[in-house]
Coordinates of C-alpha atoms and ligand atoms in Angstrom, one line a residue:
X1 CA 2.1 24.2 40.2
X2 CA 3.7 24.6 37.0
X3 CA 6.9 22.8 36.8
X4 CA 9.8 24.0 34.5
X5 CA 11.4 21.1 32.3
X6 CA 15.1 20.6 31.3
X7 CA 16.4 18.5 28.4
X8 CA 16.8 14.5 28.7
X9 CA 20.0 13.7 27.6
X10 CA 21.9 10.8 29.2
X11 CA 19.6 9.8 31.1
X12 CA 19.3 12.9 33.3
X13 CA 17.3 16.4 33.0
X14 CA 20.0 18.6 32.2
X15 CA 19.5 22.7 32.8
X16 CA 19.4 23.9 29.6
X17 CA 20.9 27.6 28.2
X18 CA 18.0 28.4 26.4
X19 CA 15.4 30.6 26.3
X20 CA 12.1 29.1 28.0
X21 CA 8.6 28.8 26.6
X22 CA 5.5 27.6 27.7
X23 CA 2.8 24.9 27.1
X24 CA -0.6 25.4 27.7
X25 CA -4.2 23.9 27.4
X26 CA -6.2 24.5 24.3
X27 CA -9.3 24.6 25.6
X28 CA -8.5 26.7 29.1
X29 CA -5.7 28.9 28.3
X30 CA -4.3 27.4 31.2
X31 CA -0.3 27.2 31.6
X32 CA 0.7 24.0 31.9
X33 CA 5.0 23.9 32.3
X34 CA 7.5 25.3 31.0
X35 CA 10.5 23.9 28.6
X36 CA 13.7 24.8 27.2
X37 CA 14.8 25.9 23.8
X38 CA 17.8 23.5 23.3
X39 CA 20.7 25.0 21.6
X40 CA 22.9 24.0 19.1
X41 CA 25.6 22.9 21.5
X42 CA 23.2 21.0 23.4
X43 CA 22.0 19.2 21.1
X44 CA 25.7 18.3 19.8
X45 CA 25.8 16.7 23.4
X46 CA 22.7 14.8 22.9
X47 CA 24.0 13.2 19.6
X48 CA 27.6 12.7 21.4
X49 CA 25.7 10.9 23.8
X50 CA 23.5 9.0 21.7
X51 CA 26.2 8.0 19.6
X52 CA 28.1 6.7 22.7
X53 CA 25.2 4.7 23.4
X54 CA 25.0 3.2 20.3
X55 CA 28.1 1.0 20.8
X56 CA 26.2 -1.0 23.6
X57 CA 22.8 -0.8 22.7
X58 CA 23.2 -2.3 19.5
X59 CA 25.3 -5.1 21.1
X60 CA 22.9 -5.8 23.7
X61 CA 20.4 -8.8 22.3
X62 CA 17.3 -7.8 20.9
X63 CA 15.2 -10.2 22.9
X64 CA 16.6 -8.4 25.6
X65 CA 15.9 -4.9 24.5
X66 CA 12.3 -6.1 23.9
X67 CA 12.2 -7.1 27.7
X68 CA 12.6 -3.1 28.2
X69 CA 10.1 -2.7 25.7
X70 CA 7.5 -4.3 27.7
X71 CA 8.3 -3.1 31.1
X72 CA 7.7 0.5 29.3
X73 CA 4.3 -1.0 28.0
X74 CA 3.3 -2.4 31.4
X75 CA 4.4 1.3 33.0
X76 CA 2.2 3.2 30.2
X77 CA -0.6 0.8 31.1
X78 CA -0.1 1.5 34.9
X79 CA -0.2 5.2 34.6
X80 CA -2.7 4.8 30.9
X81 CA -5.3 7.5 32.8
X82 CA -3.0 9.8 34.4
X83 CA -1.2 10.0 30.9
X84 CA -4.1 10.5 28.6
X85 CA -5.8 13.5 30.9
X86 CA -2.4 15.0 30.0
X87 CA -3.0 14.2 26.0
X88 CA -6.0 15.4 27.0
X89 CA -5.2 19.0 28.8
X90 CA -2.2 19.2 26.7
X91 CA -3.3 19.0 22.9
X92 CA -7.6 19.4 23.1
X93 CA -8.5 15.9 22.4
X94 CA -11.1 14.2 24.1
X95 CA -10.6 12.4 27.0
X96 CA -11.3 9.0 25.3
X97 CA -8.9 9.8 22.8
X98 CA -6.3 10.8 25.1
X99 CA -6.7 7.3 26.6
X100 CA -6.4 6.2 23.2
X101 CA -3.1 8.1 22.6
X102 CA -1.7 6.6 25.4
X103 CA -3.1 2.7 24.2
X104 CA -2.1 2.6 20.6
X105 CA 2.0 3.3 22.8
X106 CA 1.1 -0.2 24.8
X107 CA 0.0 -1.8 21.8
X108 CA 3.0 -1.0 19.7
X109 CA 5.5 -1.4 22.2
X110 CA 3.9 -4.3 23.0
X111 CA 4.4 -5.7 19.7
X112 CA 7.3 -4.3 18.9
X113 CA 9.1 -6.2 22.0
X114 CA 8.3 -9.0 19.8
X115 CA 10.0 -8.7 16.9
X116 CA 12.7 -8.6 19.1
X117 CA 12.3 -12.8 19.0
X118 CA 11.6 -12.4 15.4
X119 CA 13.4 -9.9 13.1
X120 CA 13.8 -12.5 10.5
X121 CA 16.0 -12.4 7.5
X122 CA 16.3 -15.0 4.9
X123 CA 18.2 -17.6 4.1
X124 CA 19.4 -18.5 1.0
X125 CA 20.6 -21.3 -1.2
X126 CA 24.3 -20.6 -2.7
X127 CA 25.0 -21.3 -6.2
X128 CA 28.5 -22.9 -4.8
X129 CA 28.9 -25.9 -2.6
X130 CA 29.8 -26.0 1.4
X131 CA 28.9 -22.1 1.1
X132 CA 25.8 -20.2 3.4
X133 CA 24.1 -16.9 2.5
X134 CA 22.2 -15.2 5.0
X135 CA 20.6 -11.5 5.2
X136 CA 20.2 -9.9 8.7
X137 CA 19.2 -6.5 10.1
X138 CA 21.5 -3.9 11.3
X139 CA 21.0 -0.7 12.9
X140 CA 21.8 1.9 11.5
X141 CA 22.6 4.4 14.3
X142 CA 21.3 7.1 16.5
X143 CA 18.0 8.2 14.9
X144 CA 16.4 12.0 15.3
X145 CA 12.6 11.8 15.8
X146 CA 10.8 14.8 14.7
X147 CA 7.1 14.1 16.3
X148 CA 3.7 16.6 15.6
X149 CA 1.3 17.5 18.2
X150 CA -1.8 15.6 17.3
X151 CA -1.1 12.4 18.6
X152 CA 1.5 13.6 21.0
X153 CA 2.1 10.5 22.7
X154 CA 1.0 7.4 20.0
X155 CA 3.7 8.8 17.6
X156 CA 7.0 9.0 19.5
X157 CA 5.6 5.2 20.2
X158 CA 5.6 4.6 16.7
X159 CA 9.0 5.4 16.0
X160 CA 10.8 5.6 19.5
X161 CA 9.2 1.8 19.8
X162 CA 10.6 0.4 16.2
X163 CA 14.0 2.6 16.9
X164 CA 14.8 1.1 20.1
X165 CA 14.1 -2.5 19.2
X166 CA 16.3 -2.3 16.2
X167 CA 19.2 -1.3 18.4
X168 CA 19.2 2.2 17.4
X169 CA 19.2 5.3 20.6
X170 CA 17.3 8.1 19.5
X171 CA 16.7 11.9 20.1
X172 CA 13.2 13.0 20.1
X173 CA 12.0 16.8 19.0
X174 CA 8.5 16.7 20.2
X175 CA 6.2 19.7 18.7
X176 CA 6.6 22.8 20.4
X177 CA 3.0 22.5 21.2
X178 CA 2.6 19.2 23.3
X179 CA 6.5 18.9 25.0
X180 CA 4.6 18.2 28.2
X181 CA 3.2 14.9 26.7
X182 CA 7.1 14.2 25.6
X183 CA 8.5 14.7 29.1
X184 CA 6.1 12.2 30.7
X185 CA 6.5 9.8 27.7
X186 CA 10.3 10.0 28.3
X187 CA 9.7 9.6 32.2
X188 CA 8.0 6.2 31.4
X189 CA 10.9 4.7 29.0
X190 CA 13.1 6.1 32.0
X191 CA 11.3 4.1 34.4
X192 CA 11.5 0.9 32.4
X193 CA 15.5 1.0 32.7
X194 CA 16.5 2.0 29.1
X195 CA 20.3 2.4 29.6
X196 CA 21.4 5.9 29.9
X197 CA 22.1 7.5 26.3
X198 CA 19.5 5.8 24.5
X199 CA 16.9 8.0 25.0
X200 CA 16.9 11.8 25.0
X201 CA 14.6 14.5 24.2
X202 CA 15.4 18.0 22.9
X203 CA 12.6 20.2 22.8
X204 CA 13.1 23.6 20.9
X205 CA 12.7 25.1 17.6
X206 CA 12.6 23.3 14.3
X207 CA 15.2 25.6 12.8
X208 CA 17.7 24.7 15.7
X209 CA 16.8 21.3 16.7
X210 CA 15.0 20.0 13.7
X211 CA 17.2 21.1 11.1
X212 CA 20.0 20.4 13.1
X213 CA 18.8 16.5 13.7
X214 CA 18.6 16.5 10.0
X215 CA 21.9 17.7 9.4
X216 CA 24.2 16.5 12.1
X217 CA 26.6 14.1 10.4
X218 CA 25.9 11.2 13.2
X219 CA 22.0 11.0 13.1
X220 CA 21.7 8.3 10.6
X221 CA 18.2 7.9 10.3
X222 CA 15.1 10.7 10.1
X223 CA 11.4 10.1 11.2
X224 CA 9.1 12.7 10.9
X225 CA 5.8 13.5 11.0
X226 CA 4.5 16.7 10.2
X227 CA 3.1 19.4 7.4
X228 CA 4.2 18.5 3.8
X229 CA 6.2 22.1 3.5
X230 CA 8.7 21.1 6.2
X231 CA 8.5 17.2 5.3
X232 CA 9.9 18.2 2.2
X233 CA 12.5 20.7 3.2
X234 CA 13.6 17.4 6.1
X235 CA 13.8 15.0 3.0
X236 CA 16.0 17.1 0.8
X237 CA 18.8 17.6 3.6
X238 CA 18.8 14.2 4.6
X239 CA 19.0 13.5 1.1
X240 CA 22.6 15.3 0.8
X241 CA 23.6 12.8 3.7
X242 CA 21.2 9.7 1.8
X243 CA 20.5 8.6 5.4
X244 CA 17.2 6.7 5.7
X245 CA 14.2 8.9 6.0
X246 CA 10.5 8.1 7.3
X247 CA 8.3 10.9 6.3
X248 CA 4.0 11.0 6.8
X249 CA 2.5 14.5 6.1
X250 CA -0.8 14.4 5.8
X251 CA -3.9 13.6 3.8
X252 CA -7.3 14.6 2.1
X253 CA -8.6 11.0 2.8
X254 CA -12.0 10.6 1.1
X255 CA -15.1 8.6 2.4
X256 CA -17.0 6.9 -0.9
X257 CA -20.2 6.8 -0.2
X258 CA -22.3 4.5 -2.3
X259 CA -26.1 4.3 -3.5
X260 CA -26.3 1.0 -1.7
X261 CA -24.4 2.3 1.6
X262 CA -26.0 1.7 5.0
X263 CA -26.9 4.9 5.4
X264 CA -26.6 4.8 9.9
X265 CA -23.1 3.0 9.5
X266 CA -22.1 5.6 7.0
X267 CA -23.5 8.5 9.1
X268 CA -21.7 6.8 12.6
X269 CA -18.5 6.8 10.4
X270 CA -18.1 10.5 8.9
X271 CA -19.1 12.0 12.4
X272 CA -16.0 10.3 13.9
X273 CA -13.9 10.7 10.9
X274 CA -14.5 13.8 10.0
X275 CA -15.0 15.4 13.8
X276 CA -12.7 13.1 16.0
X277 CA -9.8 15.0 17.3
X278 CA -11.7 17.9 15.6
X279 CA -10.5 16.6 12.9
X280 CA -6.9 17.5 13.4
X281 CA -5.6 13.7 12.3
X282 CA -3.3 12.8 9.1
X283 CA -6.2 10.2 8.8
X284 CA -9.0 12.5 9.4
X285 CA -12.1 12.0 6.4
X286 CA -12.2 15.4 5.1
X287 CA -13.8 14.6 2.0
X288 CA -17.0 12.8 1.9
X289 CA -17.8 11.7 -1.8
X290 CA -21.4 11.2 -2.1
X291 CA -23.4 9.2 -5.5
X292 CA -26.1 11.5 -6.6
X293 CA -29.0 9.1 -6.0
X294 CA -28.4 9.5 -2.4
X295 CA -26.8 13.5 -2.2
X296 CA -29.7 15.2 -1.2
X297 CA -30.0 12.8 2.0
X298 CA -27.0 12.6 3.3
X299 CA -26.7 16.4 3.5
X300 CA -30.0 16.7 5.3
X301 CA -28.9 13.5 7.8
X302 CA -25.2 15.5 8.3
X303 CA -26.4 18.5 9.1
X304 CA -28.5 17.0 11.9
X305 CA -25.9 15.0 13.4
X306 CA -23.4 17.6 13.2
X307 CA -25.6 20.0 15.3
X308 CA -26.0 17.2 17.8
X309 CA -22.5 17.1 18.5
X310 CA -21.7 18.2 22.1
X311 CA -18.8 21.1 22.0
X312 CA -16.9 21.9 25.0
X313 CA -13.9 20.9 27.6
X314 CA -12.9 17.7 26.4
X315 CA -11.7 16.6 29.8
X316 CA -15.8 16.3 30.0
X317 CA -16.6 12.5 29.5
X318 CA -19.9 13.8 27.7
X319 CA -17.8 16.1 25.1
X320 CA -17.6 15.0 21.4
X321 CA -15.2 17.4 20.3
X322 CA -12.7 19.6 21.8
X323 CA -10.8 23.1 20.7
X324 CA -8.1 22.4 18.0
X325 CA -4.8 22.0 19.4
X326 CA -3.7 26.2 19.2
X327 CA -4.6 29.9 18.0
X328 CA -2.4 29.0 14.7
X329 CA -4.3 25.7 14.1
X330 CA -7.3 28.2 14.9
X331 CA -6.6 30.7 12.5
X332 CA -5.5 28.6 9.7
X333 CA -9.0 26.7 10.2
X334 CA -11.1 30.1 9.9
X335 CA -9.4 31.2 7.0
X336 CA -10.0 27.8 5.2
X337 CA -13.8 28.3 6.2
X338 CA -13.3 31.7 5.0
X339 CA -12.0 30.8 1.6
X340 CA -14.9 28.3 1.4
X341 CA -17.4 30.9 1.9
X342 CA -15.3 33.3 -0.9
X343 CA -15.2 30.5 -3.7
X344 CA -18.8 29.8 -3.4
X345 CA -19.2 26.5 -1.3
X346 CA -22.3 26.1 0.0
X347 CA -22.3 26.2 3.8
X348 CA -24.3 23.5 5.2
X349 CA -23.3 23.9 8.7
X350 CA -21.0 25.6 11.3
X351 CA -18.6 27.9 10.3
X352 CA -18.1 29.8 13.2
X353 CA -15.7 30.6 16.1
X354 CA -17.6 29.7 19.3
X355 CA -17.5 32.3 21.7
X356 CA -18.9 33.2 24.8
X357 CA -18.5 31.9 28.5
X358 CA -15.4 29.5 28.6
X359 CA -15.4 29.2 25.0
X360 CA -13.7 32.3 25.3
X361 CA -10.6 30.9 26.8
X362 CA -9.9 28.5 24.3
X363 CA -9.9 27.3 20.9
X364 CA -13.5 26.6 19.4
X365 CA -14.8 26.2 15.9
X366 CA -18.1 24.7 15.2
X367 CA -18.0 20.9 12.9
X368 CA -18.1 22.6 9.6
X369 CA -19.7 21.0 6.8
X370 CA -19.5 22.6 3.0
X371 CA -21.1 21.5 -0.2
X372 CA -18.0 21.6 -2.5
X373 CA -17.0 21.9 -6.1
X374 CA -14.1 19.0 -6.9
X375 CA -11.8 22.3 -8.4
X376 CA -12.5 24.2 -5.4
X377 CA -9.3 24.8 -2.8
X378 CA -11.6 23.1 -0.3
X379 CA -12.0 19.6 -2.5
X380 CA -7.9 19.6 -2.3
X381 CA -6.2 21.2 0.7
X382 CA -5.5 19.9 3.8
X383 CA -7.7 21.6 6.3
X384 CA -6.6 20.1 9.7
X385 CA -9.6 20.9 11.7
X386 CA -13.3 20.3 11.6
X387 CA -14.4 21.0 8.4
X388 CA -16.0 18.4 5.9
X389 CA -16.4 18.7 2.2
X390 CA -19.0 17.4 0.7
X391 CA -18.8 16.4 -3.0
X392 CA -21.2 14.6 -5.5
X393 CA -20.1 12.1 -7.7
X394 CA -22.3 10.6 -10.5
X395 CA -21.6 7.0 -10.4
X396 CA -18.8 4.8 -8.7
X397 CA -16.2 5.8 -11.7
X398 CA -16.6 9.4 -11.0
X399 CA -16.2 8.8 -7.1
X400 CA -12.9 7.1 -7.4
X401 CA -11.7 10.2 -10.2
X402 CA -12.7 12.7 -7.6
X403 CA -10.9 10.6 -5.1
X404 CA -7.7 10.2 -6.6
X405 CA -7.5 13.2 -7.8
X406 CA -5.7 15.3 -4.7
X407 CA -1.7 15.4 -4.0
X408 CA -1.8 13.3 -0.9
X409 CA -2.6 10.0 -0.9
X410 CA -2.9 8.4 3.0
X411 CA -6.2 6.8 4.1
X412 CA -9.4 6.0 2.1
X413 CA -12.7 4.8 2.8
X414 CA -15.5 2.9 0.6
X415 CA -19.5 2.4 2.1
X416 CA -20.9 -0.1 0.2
X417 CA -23.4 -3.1 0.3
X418 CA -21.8 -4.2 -3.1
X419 CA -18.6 -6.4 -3.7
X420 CA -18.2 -5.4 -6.6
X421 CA -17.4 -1.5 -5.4
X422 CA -15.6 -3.1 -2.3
X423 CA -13.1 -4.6 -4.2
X424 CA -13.0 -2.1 -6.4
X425 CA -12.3 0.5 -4.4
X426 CA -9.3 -1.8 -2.9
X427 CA -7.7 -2.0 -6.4
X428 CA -7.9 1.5 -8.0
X429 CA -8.0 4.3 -4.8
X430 CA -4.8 5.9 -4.7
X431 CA -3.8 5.4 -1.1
X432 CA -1.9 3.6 1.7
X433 CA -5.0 2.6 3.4
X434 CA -8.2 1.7 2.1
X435 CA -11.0 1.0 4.4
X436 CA -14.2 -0.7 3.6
X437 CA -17.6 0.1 5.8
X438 CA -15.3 2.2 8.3
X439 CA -14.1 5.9 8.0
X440 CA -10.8 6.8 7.0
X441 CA -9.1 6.6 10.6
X442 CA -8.9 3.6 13.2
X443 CA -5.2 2.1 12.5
X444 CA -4.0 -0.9 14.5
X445 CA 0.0 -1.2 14.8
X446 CA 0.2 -4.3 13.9
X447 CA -0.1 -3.0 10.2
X448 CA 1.9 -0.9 7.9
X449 CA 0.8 2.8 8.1
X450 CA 1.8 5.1 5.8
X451 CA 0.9 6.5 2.4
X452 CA 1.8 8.0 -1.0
X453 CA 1.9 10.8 -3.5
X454 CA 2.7 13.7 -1.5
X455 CA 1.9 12.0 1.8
X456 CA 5.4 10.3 2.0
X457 CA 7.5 8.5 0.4
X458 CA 6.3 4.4 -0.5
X459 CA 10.1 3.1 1.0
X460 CA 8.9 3.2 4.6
X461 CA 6.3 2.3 6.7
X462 CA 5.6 3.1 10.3
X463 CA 4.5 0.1 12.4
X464 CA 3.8 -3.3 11.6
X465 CA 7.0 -5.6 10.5
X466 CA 7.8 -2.5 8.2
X467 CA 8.6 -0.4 11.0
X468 CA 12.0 -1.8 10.9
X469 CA 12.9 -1.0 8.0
X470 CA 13.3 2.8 9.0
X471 CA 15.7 2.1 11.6
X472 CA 17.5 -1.2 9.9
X473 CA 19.9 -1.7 6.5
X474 CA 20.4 -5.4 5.4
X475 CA 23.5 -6.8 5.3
X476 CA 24.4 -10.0 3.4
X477 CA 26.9 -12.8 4.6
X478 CA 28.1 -15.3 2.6
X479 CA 30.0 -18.1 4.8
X480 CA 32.5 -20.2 2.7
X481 CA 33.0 -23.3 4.5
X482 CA 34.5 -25.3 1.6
X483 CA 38.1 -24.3 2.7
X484 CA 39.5 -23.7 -0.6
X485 CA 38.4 -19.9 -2.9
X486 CA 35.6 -20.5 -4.6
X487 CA 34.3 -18.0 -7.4
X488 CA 30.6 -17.1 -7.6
X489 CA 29.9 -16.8 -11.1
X490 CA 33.1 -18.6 -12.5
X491 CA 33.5 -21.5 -10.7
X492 CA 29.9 -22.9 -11.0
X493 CA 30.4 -23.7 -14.6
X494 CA 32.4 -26.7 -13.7
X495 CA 29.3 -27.8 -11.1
X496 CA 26.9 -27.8 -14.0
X497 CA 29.7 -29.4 -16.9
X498 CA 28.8 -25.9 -18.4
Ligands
LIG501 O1 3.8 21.2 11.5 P1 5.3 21.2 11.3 P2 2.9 22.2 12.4 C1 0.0 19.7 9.1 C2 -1.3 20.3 9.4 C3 -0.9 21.5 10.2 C4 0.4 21.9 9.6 C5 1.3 22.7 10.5 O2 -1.9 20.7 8.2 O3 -1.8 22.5 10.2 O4 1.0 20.7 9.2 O5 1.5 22.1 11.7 C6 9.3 20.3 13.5 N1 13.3 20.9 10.4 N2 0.3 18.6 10.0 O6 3.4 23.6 12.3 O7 5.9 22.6 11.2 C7 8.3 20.9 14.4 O8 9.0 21.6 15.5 C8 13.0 19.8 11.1 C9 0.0 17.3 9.5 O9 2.9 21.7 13.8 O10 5.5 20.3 10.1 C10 7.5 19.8 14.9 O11 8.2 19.0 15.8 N3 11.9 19.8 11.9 C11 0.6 16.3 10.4 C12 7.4 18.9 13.6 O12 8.5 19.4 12.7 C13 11.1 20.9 11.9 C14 0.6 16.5 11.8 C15 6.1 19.2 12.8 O13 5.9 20.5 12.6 C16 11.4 22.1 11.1 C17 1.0 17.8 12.2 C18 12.6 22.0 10.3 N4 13.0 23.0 9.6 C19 0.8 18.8 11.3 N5 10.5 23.0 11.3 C20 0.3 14.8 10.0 N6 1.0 14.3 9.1 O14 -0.6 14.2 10.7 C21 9.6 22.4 12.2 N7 9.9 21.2 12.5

């Protein structure tokens, strides 16, 4: 039965005025529920709300607010199956990957409900006597979360999770593609007891509800995740407000591979780089930088794995790759594979539209893999789907120059037997993540994600202790216990006969 959603605002699902539109599997065509297309006045009672909130939630302990924290994970790993087959039916990713989804929430909840014993600031000697100086975190307000459809529930964990144990209520704008995944998300943080007001969900447009997150004058913080155009447009009106702003949009994240490279790990690694979640991840390794001595091999052992790869439902346990995630993402991938084929790349395999039986119904485009010239549109755009470029490099030097040498700047990835390449690669890739002798993707909360260059600003970073830092200013306190004024800069001359 196809159930029609409302708005979460207040802890209720409120009827909404708006238009309706539907979600539906990638891979079926199937309709899955329907949602509402908040309006502006809606969502001015969503940030009324949230803003109400505020006032308690920020009072309330934060050891306390992690307790909610894990209840939520221990809900999300209750219900982990039933939640992933919906990543799954929702957004096209394999079912393993939907479960995945659904872990990296536990995990960062998980660990996010302890830095609510933790959040350290510093203490700090005073240049006066009988004085204290102190820095703490503060929250700085209801926060507008503006979440993508790839990873439809491990992102609102991200930020919802480092939000909420700051002491800052949010409003989340899931992707008009995956709103199902954001309703049962929401269901589970309403299950744990968060207090009514500090968590609500809009779905709608991003001209209405995005734009209007961005712009409403008490949302005080912006996370968003997302294609660069829009990431851009977000940062420049939350600029004219110079609220805080978390913004990750994307790579072209290379995979070095070197003469010495272990040729089965390296092979083991692109597949699920380059293919997992048909390559629709910010992460994903759509550039695979080969050294000449070892070129012509790796093309022939790519080719034959790629053909090996099992296409299909990817509710199917035995499915390596699914549809991508709509007929947009589906188009934009065919035209990439079409510009390929119109500049000359060399097509080594795929690049095709599968049809026929139920590949008719959804979303299917064979792993693509192109031989490419480092000028060529393919060497510097963000694909988003599963298409690899191959490039040939002459020596380590000329790897890393190819490597660097794209706007974004999120995930990289060195195979190597040699230390002296590992550690190269550490120090001169331009990136936020650098992996050695593992492809591109495979964060772990507990560290810092995020990137540079065009991929985001370097000022935040989701998860790990940094996640805070989106949702948190620091204040300083100075304590004068000395009874008497004492004056920094003036009256420490006396103290050192000065
Ligand atoms: O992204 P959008 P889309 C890239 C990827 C993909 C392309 C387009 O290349 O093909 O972006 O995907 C909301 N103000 N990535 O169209 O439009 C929107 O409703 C505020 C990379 O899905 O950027 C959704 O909730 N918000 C990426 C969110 O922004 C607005 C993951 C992202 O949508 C808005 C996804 C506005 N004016 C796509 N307009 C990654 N970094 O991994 C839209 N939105």
């Amino acid at each position: 039965m196809v159930q029609d959603y409302g708005l979460f605002i207040g802890g209720k699902w409120k009827k909404s005025e708006g238009k309706r539109f539907e979600t539906r599997n990638p891979a079926t065509g199937e309709v899955l529920a329907t949602f509402p297309l908040a309006t502006k006045e809606e969502l001015g009672d969503a940030v009324h709300v949230a803003k109400g909130a505020f006032e308690k939630w920020r009072k309330t302990p934060a050891p306390r607010r992690g307790e909610l924290l894990l209840e939520a994970a221990r809900i999300f790993r209750r219900k982990k199956e039933e939640l992933g087959r919906i990543v799954t039916t929702e957004m096209g990713k394999v079912i393993a990957e939907g479960r995945g989804d659904v872990q990296e929430v536990i995990d960062f909840y998980e660990y996010a409900a302890g830095e609510g014993r933790r959040m350290f600031g510093d203490t700090v000697p005073s240049e006066l006597p009988d004085k204290m100086c102190l820095t703490v975190r503060m929250p700085v307000g209801p926060a507008g979360l503006i979440t993508p459809w790839n990873f439809p529930m491990a992102i609102p964990g991200w930020k919802s999770g480092a939000a909420l144990i700051a002491g800052c209520p949010f409003i989340l704008k899931p992707s008009s593609l995956t709103p199902l995944c954001a309703a049962k998300f929401v269901e589970v943080l309403d299950e744990a007891g968060f207090p009514p007001g500090v968590v609500n969900m809009l779905t709608g447009s991003g001209s209405v509800v995005g734009d209007g997150l961005v712009a409403h004058p008490d949302i005080r913080a912006i996370s968003f995740t997302g294609g660069v155009d829009t990431g851009k447009h977000v940062y420049e009106s939350a600029a004219k407000k110079m609220i805080k702003v978390g913004l990750e949009l994307g790579g072209k994240n290379p995979i070095l591979a070197m003469d010495d490279a272990d040729l089965e790990l390296l092979m083991d690694g692109v597949m699920f780089g380059a293919f997992g979640t048909a390559g629709q991840r910010c992460t994903a390794a759509s550039r695979l930088i080969v050294h000449q001595k070892i070129y012509d091999q790796v093309l022939e052992d790519l080719a034959a794995r790629a053909e090996k790869l099992r296409i299909g439902n990817p509710i199917d346990e035995k499915t390596d790759m699914g549809p991508v995630a709509s007929a947009e993402q589906e188009k934009k991938v065919l035209e990439y594979i079409e510009i390929g084929r119109k500049e000359g790349d060399g097509l080594v395999t795929g690049g095709k539209k599968l049809t026929g039986g139920a590949f008719d119904k959804g979303f299917f485009i064979e792993p693509t893999i192109f031989e490419v010239d480092r000028r060529k549109r393919l060497a510097l755009e963000e694909i988003f789907g599963p298409v690899l470029s191959v490039l040939k490099a002459k020596d380590f030097d000329d790897a890393v120059s190819i490597a660097n040498s794209v706007k974004y700047g999120l995930s990289s990835s060195i195979y190597t037997t040699d230390l002296r390449w590992a550690f190269r690669a550490m120090q001169e890739l331009e990136a936020g993540i650098t992996y050695v002798n593992a492809p591109t993707i495979g964060a772990e909360v507990q560290l810092p994600f995020g990137g540079i260059k065009e991929t985001g600003p370097t000022d935040t970073r989701e998860a790990g202790p940094t996640a805070l830092d989106e949702f948190t200013y620091w204040k300083t306190i100075y304590v004068d216990y000395s009874g008497r004024l004492q004056r920094a800069q003036i009256d420490t001359e006396k103290l050192t006969g000065g």
